[in-house]
Amino acid sequence: ARIALLPSGGAFGTEPLALVQINDRTEARRTEQMRSDFIANASHELRTPLASVIGYIETLQNHARDDPEARERFLGIMAREAGRMQRLVDDLMSLGRIEMTEHLRPSEVRSLEDIAAETAAALMPMAVRGQIDLQVALEAGGSPVICDPDQLTQVFTNLIDNAMKYGGAGGTVRVERARPGKANPGRFGIAITDSGPGIEREHIPRLTERFYRVSVTSSRNKGGTGLGLAIVKHILNRHEGRLEITSSQGKGSTFTVWLPSAEGKKLRRAAAAHAM
Ligand code: ADP
């Protein structure tokens, strides 16, 4: 509700009160709508692979039992669909857990560059399998931030995984330190750049919405759940950080994670405590 914006009584008589009520209701209705959209989307996303698995079980029971070739093929599809359901449930659980901790302040001081480098190292075997040149240019111990290291590992996992997934075989993914410039004073940044197809401008502001995808088919074929960037956004919110997305059609995209420096944050917290 935008209560603070209302004039305090006077010439407006009872109008402001009515306005407060309308705004409250609009806000409540919007939250309620978002919640029911989310449940409808999640159910739909789960129902599709589930229906496929049930369909193939029935086919196996009725016709394909004695056809070894069909049996192998159907089992392969069922395994793929079950994997999709598993990833979706894992991502939904992650999102729920992150939302529950969103009001808690992270407390560990760690190097943002170390966390990004460790995550990239863990994903190296996947890059090799996918014929992707994963390049890491980071300084050990650089960019200290106050954080929840497990959550930041998840941020970099999701972003590097996307860069490899959408960049495709034969592509390059670079993980490097970003220069803060004027837009991000007192922040540290890590940029993940791919050499993929890029993203059309109109999609960029919506990419962190739950279940938003540029192409549902492409995301599904690559094993996506549509929740990866929503998870990134929630984790960065908790860290008072932000995600910057830039893209150039046909050339690739850069996803940059910006976090306040530990030093700056400590000073701000101390100043706030002193003022109280
Ligand atoms: P998904 O599981 O579908 O990958 P995400 O939330 O991680 O879900 O990403 C949302 C959408 O953003 C993707 O479906 C894809 O369309 C787009 N996207 C994300 N990363 C990239 C990238 N590096 N290059 C091109 N498109 C991307």
CSV table of C-alpha atoms and ligand atoms in Angstrom, one decimal:
chain,number,residue,atom,x,y,z
A,1,ALA,CA,0.0,0.0,0.0
A,2,ARG,CA,1.3,3.5,-0.8
A,3,ILE,CA,0.1,5.0,2.5
A,4,ALA,CA,3.1,7.3,2.8
A,5,LEU,CA,2.2,9.1,-0.4
A,6,LEU,CA,-1.2,10.2,0.8
A,7,PRO,CA,-2.1,13.7,1.9
A,8,SER,CA,-2.8,13.8,5.6
A,9,GLY,CA,-6.5,14.7,5.8
A,10,GLY,CA,-7.6,18.3,5.3
A,11,ALA,CA,-9.3,19.3,2.0
A,12,PHE,CA,-9.5,15.6,0.9
A,13,GLY,CA,-11.9,14.6,3.7
A,14,THR,CA,-12.4,10.9,3.7
A,15,GLU,CA,-10.9,10.2,0.2
A,16,PRO,CA,-7.4,9.2,1.4
A,17,LEU,CA,-8.8,6.5,3.6
A,18,ALA,CA,-10.7,5.0,0.6
A,19,LEU,CA,-7.5,5.2,-1.4
A,20,VAL,CA,-5.5,3.4,1.2
A,21,GLN,CA,-8.0,0.6,1.2
A,22,ILE,CA,-8.1,0.3,-2.6
A,23,ASN,CA,-4.3,0.2,-2.7
A,24,ASP,CA,-4.1,-2.4,0.1
A,25,ARG,CA,-6.6,-4.6,-1.8
A,26,THR,CA,-4.8,-4.2,-5.1
A,27,GLU,CA,-1.5,-5.2,-3.5
A,28,ALA,CA,-3.1,-8.2,-1.7
A,29,ARG,CA,-4.9,-9.3,-4.9
A,30,ARG,CA,-1.6,-9.0,-6.8
A,31,THR,CA,0.3,-11.1,-4.3
A,32,GLU,CA,-2.5,-13.7,-4.2
A,33,GLN,CA,-2.6,-13.8,-8.0
A,34,MET,CA,1.2,-14.3,-8.2
A,35,ARG,CA,0.9,-17.1,-5.7
A,36,SER,CA,-1.8,-18.9,-7.5
A,37,ASP,CA,0.0,-18.4,-10.9
A,38,PHE,CA,3.1,-19.9,-9.3
A,39,ILE,CA,1.2,-23.0,-8.1
A,40,ALA,CA,-0.5,-23.4,-11.4
A,41,ASN,CA,2.8,-23.1,-13.3
A,42,ALA,CA,4.6,-25.5,-11.0
A,43,SER,CA,1.8,-28.1,-11.2
A,44,HIS,CA,1.7,-27.8,-15.0
A,45,GLU,CA,5.5,-28.2,-15.2
A,46,LEU,CA,5.3,-31.4,-13.0
A,47,ARG,CA,2.2,-32.8,-14.7
A,48,THR,CA,3.7,-32.8,-18.2
A,49,PRO,CA,6.6,-35.2,-17.5
A,50,LEU,CA,4.4,-37.2,-15.1
A,51,ALA,CA,1.8,-37.8,-17.8
A,52,SER,CA,4.5,-38.8,-20.2
A,53,VAL,CA,6.0,-41.4,-17.7
A,54,ILE,CA,2.5,-42.8,-16.9
A,55,GLY,CA,1.7,-43.0,-20.7
A,56,TYR,CA,4.9,-45.0,-21.4
A,57,ILE,CA,4.4,-47.3,-18.4
A,58,GLU,CA,0.9,-48.1,-19.8
A,59,THR,CA,2.4,-48.7,-23.3
A,60,LEU,CA,5.0,-51.0,-21.9
A,61,GLN,CA,2.4,-52.9,-20.0
A,62,ASN,CA,0.1,-53.3,-22.9
A,63,HIS,CA,2.1,-53.6,-26.1
A,64,ALA,CA,5.8,-53.0,-25.9
A,65,ARG,CA,6.8,-55.6,-23.3
A,66,ASP,CA,8.1,-58.1,-25.9
A,67,ASP,CA,9.7,-55.6,-28.2
A,68,PRO,CA,13.3,-55.1,-26.8
A,69,GLU,CA,14.0,-52.1,-29.0
A,70,ALA,CA,10.8,-50.2,-28.1
A,71,ARG,CA,11.3,-51.1,-24.4
A,72,GLU,CA,14.8,-49.6,-24.4
A,73,ARG,CA,13.6,-46.4,-26.1
A,74,PHE,CA,10.7,-46.0,-23.8
A,75,LEU,CA,12.8,-46.6,-20.7
A,76,GLY,CA,15.2,-43.9,-22.0
A,77,ILE,CA,12.4,-41.4,-22.3
A,78,MET,CA,11.0,-42.3,-18.9
A,79,ALA,CA,14.4,-41.8,-17.3
A,80,ARG,CA,14.8,-38.4,-19.0
A,81,GLU,CA,11.3,-37.3,-17.9
A,82,ALA,CA,11.9,-38.5,-14.3
A,83,GLY,CA,15.2,-36.6,-14.2
A,84,ARG,CA,13.3,-33.5,-15.3
A,85,MET,CA,10.8,-33.9,-12.4
A,86,GLN,CA,13.7,-34.4,-10.0
A,87,ARG,CA,15.4,-31.2,-11.1
A,88,LEU,CA,12.2,-29.3,-10.8
A,89,VAL,CA,11.4,-30.5,-7.3
A,90,ASP,CA,15.1,-29.8,-6.3
A,91,ASP,CA,14.7,-26.2,-7.7
A,92,LEU,CA,11.3,-25.7,-6.0
A,93,MET,CA,12.8,-26.8,-2.7
A,94,SER,CA,15.8,-24.5,-3.1
A,95,LEU,CA,13.6,-21.6,-3.9
A,96,GLY,CA,11.5,-22.3,-0.8
A,97,ARG,CA,14.6,-22.6,1.4
A,98,ILE,CA,16.0,-19.3,0.0
A,99,GLU,CA,12.8,-17.4,0.6
A,100,MET,CA,12.8,-18.6,4.2
A,101,THR,CA,16.3,-17.3,4.8
A,102,GLU,CA,15.8,-14.0,2.8
A,103,HIS,CA,15.3,-11.9,6.0
A,104,LEU,CA,18.5,-13.3,7.7
A,105,ARG,CA,21.8,-11.5,7.1
A,106,PRO,CA,24.7,-13.5,5.6
A,107,SER,CA,27.7,-13.4,8.0
A,108,GLU,CA,30.8,-15.1,6.6
A,109,VAL,CA,33.6,-13.1,4.9
A,110,ARG,CA,34.8,-14.9,1.8
A,111,SER,CA,36.5,-14.1,-1.4
A,112,LEU,CA,33.9,-13.8,-4.2
A,113,GLU,CA,36.6,-14.7,-6.7
A,114,ASP,CA,37.5,-17.9,-4.8
A,115,ILE,CA,33.9,-19.0,-4.7
A,116,ALA,CA,33.5,-18.3,-8.5
A,117,ALA,CA,36.8,-20.1,-9.3
A,118,GLU,CA,35.9,-23.2,-7.1
A,119,THR,CA,32.5,-23.4,-8.8
A,120,ALA,CA,34.0,-23.2,-12.3
A,121,ALA,CA,36.5,-25.9,-11.3
A,122,ALA,CA,33.7,-28.2,-10.2
A,123,LEU,CA,32.0,-27.7,-13.5
A,124,MET,CA,35.1,-28.3,-15.6
A,125,PRO,CA,34.3,-32.0,-16.3
A,126,MET,CA,30.9,-30.9,-17.6
A,127,ALA,CA,32.5,-28.3,-19.9
A,128,VAL,CA,35.0,-30.9,-21.2
A,129,ARG,CA,32.1,-33.4,-21.9
A,130,GLY,CA,30.1,-30.6,-23.6
A,131,GLN,CA,33.2,-29.4,-25.7
A,132,ILE,CA,33.1,-26.0,-24.1
A,133,ASP,CA,36.2,-23.9,-23.5
A,134,LEU,CA,35.6,-22.8,-19.9
A,135,GLN,CA,38.1,-20.0,-19.2
A,136,VAL,CA,38.7,-18.6,-15.7
A,137,ALA,CA,40.6,-15.4,-15.1
A,138,LEU,CA,40.3,-14.7,-11.3
A,139,GLU,CA,42.7,-13.7,-8.5
A,140,ALA,CA,42.9,-16.0,-5.5
A,141,GLY,CA,41.7,-14.3,-2.4
A,142,GLY,CA,40.3,-11.3,-4.3
A,143,SER,CA,37.1,-9.4,-3.7
A,144,PRO,CA,36.1,-10.1,-0.1
A,145,VAL,CA,32.3,-10.1,0.5
A,146,ILE,CA,30.0,-10.9,3.4
A,147,CYS,CA,28.0,-13.9,2.2
A,148,ASP,CA,26.5,-17.3,2.6
A,149,PRO,CA,29.1,-19.3,0.5
A,150,ASP,CA,26.8,-22.2,-0.3
A,151,GLN,CA,24.2,-19.8,-1.8
A,152,LEU,CA,26.8,-18.0,-3.8
A,153,THR,CA,28.1,-21.3,-5.1
A,154,GLN,CA,24.5,-21.9,-6.3
A,155,VAL,CA,24.5,-18.5,-8.0
A,156,PHE,CA,27.7,-19.3,-10.0
A,157,THR,CA,26.6,-22.9,-10.7
A,158,ASN,CA,23.3,-21.7,-12.3
A,159,LEU,CA,25.0,-18.9,-14.3
A,160,ILE,CA,27.9,-21.0,-15.6
A,161,ASP,CA,25.6,-23.9,-16.3
A,162,ASN,CA,23.3,-21.6,-18.3
A,163,ALA,CA,26.2,-20.1,-20.2
A,164,MET,CA,27.4,-23.6,-21.2
A,165,LYS,CA,23.8,-24.9,-21.9
A,166,TYR,CA,22.8,-22.0,-24.2
A,167,GLY,CA,26.3,-21.2,-25.6
A,168,GLY,CA,26.4,-24.8,-26.9
A,169,ALA,CA,29.2,-27.2,-28.0
A,170,GLY,CA,32.3,-25.5,-29.4
A,171,GLY,CA,31.5,-22.3,-27.5
A,172,THR,CA,33.6,-20.3,-25.0
A,173,VAL,CA,32.6,-19.3,-21.5
A,174,ARG,CA,34.7,-16.8,-19.6
A,175,VAL,CA,34.5,-16.2,-15.9
A,176,GLU,CA,36.3,-13.0,-14.8
A,177,ARG,CA,36.3,-10.0,-12.6
A,178,ALA,CA,34.2,-7.1,-13.7
A,179,ARG,CA,35.2,-3.4,-13.3
A,180,PRO,CA,32.7,-1.6,-11.0
A,181,GLY,CA,32.8,1.8,-12.9
A,182,LYS,CA,30.4,4.5,-11.8
A,183,ALA,CA,27.3,2.3,-11.8
A,184,ASN,CA,28.5,0.1,-9.0
A,185,PRO,CA,30.7,2.0,-6.6
A,186,GLY,CA,31.9,-0.1,-3.6
A,187,ARG,CA,30.9,-3.3,-5.2
A,188,PHE,CA,32.7,-6.4,-6.5
A,189,GLY,CA,31.6,-8.0,-9.7
A,190,ILE,CA,32.1,-11.3,-11.5
A,191,ALA,CA,31.1,-11.6,-15.1
A,192,ILE,CA,30.2,-14.8,-16.9
A,193,THR,CA,30.3,-14.3,-20.7
A,194,ASP,CA,29.2,-16.9,-23.3
A,195,SER,CA,29.6,-17.0,-27.0
A,196,GLY,CA,26.0,-18.2,-27.6
A,197,PRO,CA,23.1,-16.8,-29.6
A,198,GLY,CA,22.4,-13.9,-27.3
A,199,ILE,CA,19.0,-12.8,-25.9
A,200,GLU,CA,16.6,-10.3,-27.5
A,201,ARG,CA,16.3,-7.1,-25.6
A,202,GLU,CA,12.6,-7.4,-24.7
A,203,HIS,CA,13.2,-10.6,-22.8
A,204,ILE,CA,16.0,-9.4,-20.6
A,205,PRO,CA,14.0,-7.7,-17.8
A,206,ARG,CA,11.8,-10.8,-17.4
A,207,LEU,CA,14.4,-13.5,-17.3
A,208,THR,CA,14.5,-13.7,-13.5
A,209,GLU,CA,10.8,-14.3,-13.2
A,210,ARG,CA,9.9,-17.8,-12.2
A,211,PHE,CA,9.3,-20.1,-15.2
A,212,TYR,CA,10.0,-17.3,-17.7
A,213,ARG,CA,11.9,-18.7,-20.7
A,214,VAL,CA,12.7,-17.2,-24.1
A,215,SER,CA,11.9,-20.6,-25.7
A,216,VAL,CA,10.2,-23.3,-23.6
A,217,THR,CA,11.2,-26.0,-26.1
A,218,SER,CA,14.9,-25.0,-26.1
A,219,SER,CA,14.9,-24.8,-22.3
A,220,ARG,CA,13.2,-28.2,-21.9
A,221,ASN,CA,15.5,-29.9,-24.4
A,222,LYS,CA,18.5,-28.6,-22.5
A,223,GLY,CA,17.1,-29.9,-19.2
A,224,GLY,CA,16.1,-26.5,-17.9
A,225,THR,CA,13.4,-25.9,-15.2
A,226,GLY,CA,12.8,-22.2,-15.7
A,227,LEU,CA,13.8,-21.5,-12.1
A,228,GLY,CA,17.6,-21.0,-12.3
A,229,LEU,CA,17.6,-17.3,-12.6
A,230,ALA,CA,14.7,-16.8,-10.1
A,231,ILE,CA,16.9,-18.6,-7.6
A,232,VAL,CA,19.9,-16.3,-8.5
A,233,LYS,CA,17.8,-13.2,-8.0
A,234,HIS,CA,16.5,-14.3,-4.6
A,235,ILE,CA,20.0,-15.2,-3.4
A,236,LEU,CA,21.4,-11.8,-4.6
A,237,ASN,CA,18.5,-10.0,-2.9
A,238,ARG,CA,19.5,-11.5,0.4
A,239,HIS,CA,23.1,-10.4,-0.2
A,240,GLU,CA,22.0,-6.8,-1.2
A,241,GLY,CA,23.5,-7.6,-4.5
A,242,ARG,CA,22.2,-7.5,-8.1
A,243,LEU,CA,22.4,-9.2,-11.4
A,244,GLU,CA,23.2,-7.3,-14.6
A,245,ILE,CA,22.4,-8.9,-17.9
A,246,THR,CA,23.8,-7.6,-21.2
A,247,SER,CA,23.5,-9.3,-24.5
A,248,SER,CA,24.4,-8.9,-28.1
A,249,GLN,CA,22.4,-10.9,-30.7
A,250,GLY,CA,24.5,-13.5,-32.4
A,251,LYS,CA,27.5,-12.7,-30.3
A,252,GLY,CA,26.6,-13.9,-26.8
A,253,SER,CA,25.5,-12.7,-23.3
A,254,THR,CA,27.2,-11.5,-20.1
A,255,PHE,CA,25.6,-12.1,-16.7
A,256,THR,CA,27.4,-10.1,-14.0
A,257,VAL,CA,26.9,-10.6,-10.3
A,258,TRP,CA,27.5,-7.5,-8.2
A,259,LEU,CA,27.9,-7.7,-4.4
A,260,PRO,CA,28.8,-5.0,-1.9
A,261,SER,CA,32.4,-5.2,-0.7
A,262,ALA,CA,32.8,-6.6,2.9
A,263,GLU,CA,34.7,-3.5,3.9
A,264,GLY,CA,32.0,-1.1,2.7
A,265,LYS,CA,29.2,-3.2,4.3
A,266,LYS,CA,30.9,-3.4,7.6
A,267,LEU,CA,31.4,0.4,7.7
A,268,ARG,CA,27.7,0.9,6.8
A,269,ARG,CA,26.6,-1.5,9.5
A,270,ALA,CA,28.8,0.2,12.1
A,271,ALA,CA,27.5,3.6,11.1
A,272,ALA,CA,23.9,2.3,11.3
A,273,ALA,CA,24.6,0.8,14.8
A,274,HIS,CA,26.2,4.1,15.9
A,275,ALA,CA,23.2,6.1,14.8
A,276,MET,CA,20.8,4.0,16.8
B,1,ADP,P1,16.1,-22.5,-17.6
B,1,ADP,O1,16.0,-23.6,-16.7
B,1,ADP,O2,15.1,-22.5,-18.6
B,1,ADP,O3,17.5,-22.3,-18.2
B,1,ADP,P2,16.6,-20.0,-16.2
B,1,ADP,O4,15.8,-19.3,-15.1
B,1,ADP,O5,18.0,-20.4,-15.7
B,1,ADP,O6,15.8,-21.2,-16.7
B,1,ADP,O7,16.8,-19.0,-17.4
B,1,ADP,C1,15.6,-18.5,-18.0
B,1,ADP,C2,15.7,-18.3,-19.5
B,1,ADP,O8,16.7,-17.3,-19.8
B,1,ADP,C3,16.2,-19.5,-20.2
B,1,ADP,O9,15.1,-20.4,-20.5
B,1,ADP,C4,16.8,-18.9,-21.5
B,1,ADP,O10,15.7,-18.6,-22.4
B,1,ADP,C5,17.3,-17.6,-21.0
B,1,ADP,N1,18.8,-17.7,-20.7
B,1,ADP,C6,19.4,-17.9,-19.5
B,1,ADP,N2,20.7,-17.8,-19.7
B,1,ADP,C7,21.0,-17.7,-21.0
B,1,ADP,C8,22.2,-17.5,-21.7
B,1,ADP,N3,23.4,-17.6,-21.2
B,1,ADP,N4,22.1,-17.3,-23.1
B,1,ADP,C9,20.9,-17.3,-23.7
B,1,ADP,N5,19.7,-17.4,-23.0
B,1,ADP,C10,19.8,-17.6,-21.7
